[in-house]
Amino acid sequence: MPMPSLARNAGDLGALLAPLRDHPSSSAVFCDIDGTLAPIVERAADARVPGETSELLGSLARRYALVGCLSGRRAVEARELTGCDDLVYIGNHGFERLFPGESEASLDPALHGHEDAAAAFVEHLGLSELERAGLRLEDKGPIMALHWRGADDEEAAEARAREIAMQAVERNLVAHWGRKVLEIRPAVELNKGTALAELLEVRRIANALYGGDDRTDVDAFRKLKDMRATGDLAAVACIGIASPEGPREVGEEADALVDGPGGFVSVLRLLE
């Protein structure tokens, strides 16, 4: 099989993946969804994970100790989008967990008492005012997301989002920026990295791969490298997905950088 198209490779990809391929029973394969498995689209509801990618993930789940997706979407929505029931889904950037066989996601206990903080703040702003500003609200339970991709005036919508972010911080909330989206989060220490680390420790995983394309995925890259440095993981492969909108931190922190979702799927095929 030909090697994936690499925008930058910090080492030999075959050597990077060898510990996982050689020891699948103690290895985990995780990745983001939007921009990693599914191309970025104007409206999140229109995103699709190709059927062959879903089948590939299912095949890997039968071979490896743990396979799953970490997404900014709610966990149930992430599973519906991916189309594979055999994976572990960590939703809302680490706030939710959904395991195979479960119909509902569970919230991380750290959210207790903070579940409605972001919703109350956004309700105070007023939905009609947000719409006039070109901001589209996505209710994600403990997280509220404001999108402006496709707005009539994206620059003006982003400027209003920055004002809202400052107001959120003043009210002890967290403002997190993504690709043309502002997320208002409760002030708890949870992210993709902390959620992934907890799961790997519980399952006693020795080797782990993570693929992602955005700032939230950098949290996972850094946490996996910390775990390798402390001896909690033997081998780590951080695969960045290159894109025109992607933050430079992805390329800086990744062990290898591939071109788009197609390039990442090629990496997954090397794990079969």
Coordinates of C-alpha atoms in Angstrom, one line a residue:
M1 CA 0.0 0.0 0.0
P2 CA 1.4 3.5 -0.9
M3 CA 2.3 5.7 2.0
P4 CA -0.1 8.6 2.8
S5 CA 0.6 12.0 1.4
L6 CA 2.7 13.8 4.0
A7 CA 2.8 17.6 4.4
R8 CA 5.5 17.1 6.9
N9 CA 6.9 13.9 8.4
A10 CA 9.0 14.2 11.6
G11 CA 10.2 10.6 11.2
D12 CA 9.5 7.3 9.5
L13 CA 5.8 6.7 9.6
G14 CA 6.3 2.9 9.5
A15 CA 8.5 3.1 12.6
L16 CA 6.0 5.4 14.3
L17 CA 3.2 2.9 13.8
A18 CA 5.2 -0.3 14.4
P19 CA 4.6 -0.5 18.2
L20 CA 0.8 -0.4 17.7
R21 CA 0.8 -2.9 14.8
D22 CA 3.1 -5.3 16.7
H23 CA 1.1 -5.1 19.9
P24 CA -2.6 -4.5 19.1
S25 CA -3.9 -6.1 22.3
S26 CA -2.3 -3.3 24.3
S27 CA -2.7 -0.4 21.9
A28 CA -5.4 2.2 21.3
V29 CA -6.4 4.2 18.2
F30 CA -8.3 7.4 18.7
C31 CA -9.1 10.4 16.5
D32 CA -11.1 13.5 16.0
I33 CA -14.1 13.4 13.5
D34 CA -14.7 16.8 11.8
G35 CA -11.7 17.6 9.6
T36 CA -10.1 14.3 10.4
L37 CA -12.5 11.6 9.4
A38 CA -15.1 13.9 7.7
P39 CA -14.2 16.9 5.6
I40 CA -15.1 20.3 7.0
V41 CA -18.4 21.7 5.6
E42 CA -20.2 25.0 5.9
R43 CA -22.9 23.5 8.3
A44 CA -21.9 20.8 10.8
A45 CA -25.2 19.0 10.2
D46 CA -24.1 18.3 6.6
A47 CA -20.9 16.5 7.5
R48 CA -20.5 12.9 6.6
V49 CA -18.0 10.1 7.4
P50 CA -17.6 7.9 4.3
G51 CA -19.0 4.4 4.6
E52 CA -15.6 2.8 3.9
T53 CA -14.1 4.8 6.7
S54 CA -16.7 3.6 9.1
E55 CA -16.1 0.0 8.0
L56 CA -12.3 0.5 8.5
L57 CA -12.9 1.8 12.1
G58 CA -15.0 -1.2 12.8
S59 CA -12.3 -3.5 11.6
L60 CA -9.7 -1.8 13.7
A61 CA -12.0 -2.1 16.8
R62 CA -11.9 -5.8 16.4
R63 CA -8.1 -5.9 16.2
Y64 CA -7.0 -3.3 18.8
A65 CA -7.7 -3.0 22.5
L66 CA -9.4 0.3 22.3
V67 CA -10.6 2.4 19.3
G68 CA -12.6 5.5 19.5
C69 CA -13.4 9.1 18.6
L70 CA -13.0 12.3 20.5
S71 CA -15.3 15.1 19.2
G72 CA -16.6 18.5 19.9
R73 CA -20.0 17.1 19.0
R74 CA -22.2 15.4 21.6
A75 CA -21.2 11.8 21.9
V76 CA -24.5 10.3 20.6
E77 CA -24.3 12.7 17.5
A78 CA -20.6 11.7 17.0
R79 CA -21.6 8.0 16.9
E80 CA -24.5 8.7 14.5
L81 CA -22.1 10.6 12.2
T82 CA -19.4 8.0 12.3
G83 CA -21.8 5.1 11.8
C84 CA -19.9 2.6 13.9
D85 CA -21.3 1.3 17.1
D86 CA -18.2 -0.6 18.2
L87 CA -16.2 2.5 19.2
V88 CA -15.8 4.5 22.3
Y89 CA -17.0 8.1 21.9
I90 CA -15.8 11.0 24.0
G91 CA -18.1 13.9 23.2
N92 CA -18.1 17.6 23.9
H93 CA -14.3 17.8 24.1
G94 CA -14.1 15.4 27.0
F95 CA -17.3 16.2 28.9
E96 CA -19.2 13.1 27.8
R97 CA -18.5 9.3 27.5
L98 CA -20.4 6.8 25.4
F99 CA -19.4 3.2 25.3
P100 CA -20.4 0.4 22.9
G101 CA -23.9 -0.9 23.8
E102 CA -24.9 2.2 25.6
S103 CA -27.8 4.4 24.4
E104 CA -27.0 7.5 26.4
A105 CA -23.8 9.3 27.2
S106 CA -22.7 10.0 30.7
L107 CA -21.3 13.3 31.9
D108 CA -17.9 13.6 33.6
P109 CA -18.5 13.9 37.4
A110 CA -16.4 17.1 37.3
L111 CA -19.4 18.9 35.7
H112 CA -21.6 18.5 38.7
G113 CA -23.1 21.8 39.5
H114 CA -21.9 23.4 36.3
E115 CA -24.1 21.7 33.7
D116 CA -26.3 24.7 32.9
A117 CA -23.9 27.6 33.4
A118 CA -23.2 28.1 29.7
A119 CA -26.8 27.8 28.7
A120 CA -27.9 30.4 31.3
F121 CA -25.3 32.8 30.0
V122 CA -26.4 32.4 26.3
E123 CA -30.0 32.7 27.2
H124 CA -29.3 36.1 28.7
L125 CA -27.8 37.2 25.4
G126 CA -31.0 36.5 23.5
L127 CA -31.4 34.1 20.5
S128 CA -32.8 36.8 18.2
E129 CA -29.8 39.1 18.9
L130 CA -27.4 36.4 18.1
E131 CA -29.2 35.7 14.8
R132 CA -29.1 39.3 13.8
A133 CA -25.3 39.3 14.5
G134 CA -24.9 36.4 12.1
L135 CA -24.2 33.9 14.9
R136 CA -25.8 30.4 14.8
L137 CA -26.3 28.7 18.2
E138 CA -25.6 25.1 18.7
D139 CA -26.9 23.7 22.0
K140 CA -24.5 21.0 23.2
G141 CA -25.8 20.6 26.7
P142 CA -23.0 21.8 29.0
I143 CA -21.4 23.7 26.1
M144 CA -22.9 26.4 23.9
A145 CA -21.4 26.9 20.5
L146 CA -21.7 30.0 18.3
H147 CA -20.9 29.5 14.6
W148 CA -20.5 32.1 11.9
R149 CA -19.3 30.1 9.0
G150 CA -21.5 31.1 6.1
A151 CA -22.8 34.3 7.7
D152 CA -23.6 37.2 5.4
D153 CA -20.8 39.2 7.1
E154 CA -18.4 36.7 8.7
E155 CA -16.0 39.4 9.9
A156 CA -18.8 41.3 11.7
A157 CA -20.1 38.1 13.2
E158 CA -16.7 37.2 14.5
A159 CA -16.2 40.6 16.0
R160 CA -19.5 40.1 18.0
A161 CA -18.3 36.7 19.0
R162 CA -15.2 38.2 20.5
E163 CA -17.3 40.6 22.5
I164 CA -19.4 37.7 23.8
A165 CA -16.2 35.8 24.7
M166 CA -15.0 38.7 26.9
Q167 CA -18.4 38.8 28.7
A168 CA -18.3 35.0 29.2
V169 CA -14.9 35.2 30.8
E170 CA -16.1 38.0 33.1
R171 CA -18.8 35.5 34.3
N172 CA -16.3 32.8 35.1
L173 CA -16.9 30.8 32.0
V174 CA -14.4 29.5 29.4
A175 CA -14.3 30.9 25.9
H176 CA -12.8 28.4 23.5
W177 CA -12.1 29.2 19.8
G178 CA -12.3 26.7 16.9
R179 CA -12.8 27.0 13.2
K180 CA -15.2 29.9 12.9
V181 CA -16.8 28.9 16.1
L182 CA -16.8 30.1 19.7
E183 CA -17.6 27.7 22.4
I184 CA -18.8 28.8 25.8
R185 CA -17.8 26.2 28.4
P186 CA -18.1 25.8 32.2
A187 CA -14.9 26.5 34.1
V188 CA -13.8 22.9 34.7
E189 CA -10.5 21.2 33.9
L190 CA -11.6 18.9 31.2
N191 CA -10.4 18.6 27.6
K192 CA -9.7 15.9 25.0
G193 CA -6.3 15.3 26.6
T194 CA -7.5 14.7 30.1
A195 CA -10.4 12.6 29.0
L196 CA -8.2 10.4 26.8
A197 CA -5.6 10.0 29.5
E198 CA -8.2 8.8 32.0
L199 CA -9.5 6.2 29.6
L200 CA -6.1 4.9 28.7
E201 CA -5.1 4.6 32.3
V202 CA -8.2 2.7 33.2
R203 CA -7.8 0.3 30.3
R204 CA -4.0 -0.1 31.0
I205 CA -3.1 0.8 27.4
A206 CA 0.6 0.7 26.5
N207 CA 0.7 2.4 23.1
A208 CA -1.6 5.0 21.6
L209 CA -2.2 6.9 18.4
Y210 CA -4.3 10.1 18.1
G211 CA -5.2 12.0 15.0
G212 CA -6.6 15.5 14.8
D213 CA -6.7 18.8 13.0
D214 CA -7.6 21.5 15.5
R215 CA -6.5 23.2 18.7
T216 CA -8.6 20.9 20.9
D217 CA -6.6 18.0 19.4
V218 CA -3.4 19.6 20.4
D219 CA -4.5 19.0 24.0
A220 CA -4.6 15.3 23.2
F221 CA -1.2 15.4 21.5
R222 CA 0.5 17.1 24.5
K223 CA -1.1 14.8 27.0
L224 CA 0.0 11.6 25.2
K225 CA 3.5 12.9 25.0
D226 CA 3.4 13.7 28.8
M227 CA 2.3 10.2 29.5
R228 CA 5.1 8.8 27.4
A229 CA 7.6 11.0 29.2
T230 CA 6.4 9.7 32.6
G231 CA 6.4 6.1 31.5
D232 CA 2.6 5.7 31.5
L233 CA 2.8 5.0 27.8
A234 CA 5.5 3.1 26.0
A235 CA 4.9 4.5 22.5
V236 CA 2.8 7.4 21.1
A237 CA 1.9 8.5 17.5
C238 CA 0.4 11.9 17.1
I239 CA -0.9 12.4 13.6
G240 CA -1.8 15.9 12.5
I241 CA -4.2 16.6 9.6
A242 CA -3.1 19.5 7.5
S243 CA -5.7 22.0 6.2
P244 CA -5.8 25.7 5.1
E245 CA -7.7 26.7 8.3
G246 CA -5.7 24.5 10.7
P247 CA -3.8 26.2 13.5
R248 CA 0.0 26.0 13.3
E249 CA 0.1 24.2 16.7
V250 CA -1.1 21.1 15.0
G251 CA 1.9 20.9 12.8
E252 CA 4.3 21.9 15.6
E253 CA 3.0 19.2 18.0
A254 CA 2.4 16.3 15.6
D255 CA 4.8 13.5 14.9
A256 CA 3.6 13.4 11.3
L257 CA 1.3 15.7 9.3
V258 CA -0.9 14.2 6.6
D259 CA -3.0 15.9 3.9
G260 CA -6.7 16.0 4.8
P261 CA -9.0 13.2 5.9
G262 CA -7.9 11.1 3.0
G263 CA -4.3 11.1 4.3
F264 CA -5.4 10.1 7.8
V265 CA -7.5 7.2 6.5
S266 CA -4.4 6.0 4.7
V267 CA -2.6 6.0 8.1
L268 CA -5.4 4.0 9.6
R269 CA -5.2 1.5 6.8
L270 CA -1.5 1.0 7.6
L271 CA -2.7 -0.3 11.0
E272 CA -4.8 -3.1 9.6

